Structures are given as C-alpha cells and as structure tokens.
XYZ file of C-alpha atoms in Angstrom:
118
model
C 116.896 127.135 24.321
C 117.388 128.819 27.685
C 120.574 127.807 29.440
C 121.523 128.672 33.000
C 124.936 127.668 34.299
C 125.819 128.262 37.938
C 129.306 128.585 39.357
C 131.015 129.754 42.514
C 129.933 127.087 44.959
C 132.594 126.050 47.452
C 133.307 124.974 51.005
C 133.816 127.794 53.496
C 133.826 128.300 57.223
C 130.975 129.967 59.049
C 131.241 133.726 58.852
C 132.846 133.600 55.440
C 131.625 134.834 52.076
C 130.950 133.423 48.636
C 129.723 134.842 45.370
C 127.611 132.676 43.113
C 127.241 133.420 39.417
C 124.693 132.278 36.876
C 125.504 132.646 33.194
C 122.282 132.982 31.243
C 121.628 132.625 27.541
C 118.897 131.824 25.029
C 116.072 133.973 26.380
C 113.127 134.580 24.096
C 111.705 137.238 26.421
C 113.066 140.568 27.590
C 113.946 141.476 31.166
C 113.322 138.064 32.688
C 112.713 137.455 36.356
C 115.652 135.524 37.799
C 116.388 134.098 41.161
C 118.226 131.734 43.435
C 116.722 128.725 45.150
C 118.433 126.197 47.395
C 117.786 122.636 48.462
C 119.123 120.215 51.030
C 118.484 116.462 50.870
C 115.085 115.506 52.179
C 113.692 119.033 52.070
C 111.755 121.055 49.534
C 113.532 123.570 47.359
C 113.511 126.964 49.076
C 113.416 130.358 47.392
C 116.392 132.457 48.498
C 116.159 135.648 46.451
C 114.567 136.876 43.251
C 114.925 139.918 41.050
C 112.098 140.942 38.723
C 113.122 143.902 36.542
C 109.726 144.330 34.869
C 108.019 144.766 38.233
C 111.068 146.438 39.787
C 110.954 144.048 42.734
C 113.749 142.332 44.641
C 112.791 139.828 47.311
C 114.706 137.820 49.891
C 113.867 134.963 52.179
C 113.785 136.125 55.796
C 116.621 133.744 56.606
C 119.066 135.577 54.315
C 117.964 139.207 54.592
C 120.863 141.474 55.448
C 123.430 138.800 54.538
C 122.782 137.977 50.876
C 122.560 140.342 47.923
C 121.154 139.426 44.530
C 122.179 141.355 41.428
C 121.959 141.170 37.682
C 124.163 142.675 35.005
C 123.273 144.048 31.576
C 123.928 140.681 29.993
C 121.239 139.219 32.269
C 123.758 137.161 34.193
C 122.803 136.703 37.808
C 124.825 136.890 40.995
C 124.368 136.138 44.658
C 126.777 137.676 47.137
C 126.599 135.684 50.338
C 128.151 137.143 53.469
C 128.180 136.027 57.103
C 127.501 132.483 56.005
C 125.978 130.069 58.489
C 126.061 126.281 58.606
C 122.351 126.282 57.785
C 123.145 127.921 54.444
C 124.659 124.630 53.316
C 122.716 123.470 50.261
C 122.755 123.066 46.523
C 121.983 126.475 45.045
C 120.020 126.700 41.821
C 119.592 129.570 39.418
C 116.166 129.943 37.798
C 114.520 132.258 35.299
C 111.096 133.041 33.917
C 109.167 135.706 32.057
C 107.747 137.531 35.097
C 107.678 137.728 38.880
C 104.746 135.320 39.044
C 106.514 132.849 36.744
C 110.099 133.221 37.876
C 111.204 129.604 37.701
C 110.411 128.209 34.274
C 114.004 127.268 33.650
C 116.622 125.850 35.989
C 120.356 125.470 36.120
C 122.107 122.328 37.275
C 123.010 123.677 40.714
C 126.189 124.449 42.608
C 127.084 123.108 46.046
C 127.698 125.462 48.952
C 129.009 123.910 52.152
C 129.478 125.965 55.313
C 131.331 124.345 58.193
C 131.547 125.469 61.806
C-alpha cells in the first residue's frame, strides 16, 4: 500500500519561502517518478514539478521555474523548496508518485495548504 504524506504547508507573505515534504512508503517499484501538483478551488489540478529518476528528468511548470526546486532523498521522500513566493502560488499542494515519467501520478497524498498573502 503506497502512502504519501505531505507536510510543510503554511501561510507566508509574498516573497517568502517554504519547504514542502512528502514522506513516501509502500512502493512496489524501484526509483518511482514523484512530483508536486497544486489546485485552487474551481480550477483543475496543475502540475508544478516532477522528478523521474529512471529517465533522469526533472521538469517544472513555467510559472515556478527559477523559484521552486524539487528534490528527492535516498529514502524516496520528496521535497519542494519554494522561494520568492507569489500570491498566485496559493493552493493545496499534492504529492504524487508512479512507476515512470509517463505514469507519474498513480498515487496521491492528502494535500497541504499553502497560502501566500500580499
């Protein structure tokens, strides 16, 4: 049973930083693709950043390039360092995982709220 548990969401002012964490367990496959998505009410879930070790690919949404950094440790836990936060970054952030880059969101965490105020 794959479990993904996010933490680190908070309320910050614009220009501030946050670091999200995703504790992962229960994988049946090696070197999973993992990533962060975000969603605001009334909008579709948006891919923020993904890391696919098998394909050696890291990808970012254009809206966060240069501000956010995704990383993964040896225990397969996932992180998202968010700098220079903007009010439009306000959303619920979800951690996801899957067996490959093309199937990177088979499993989801419960989400963590990030609120950026001006």
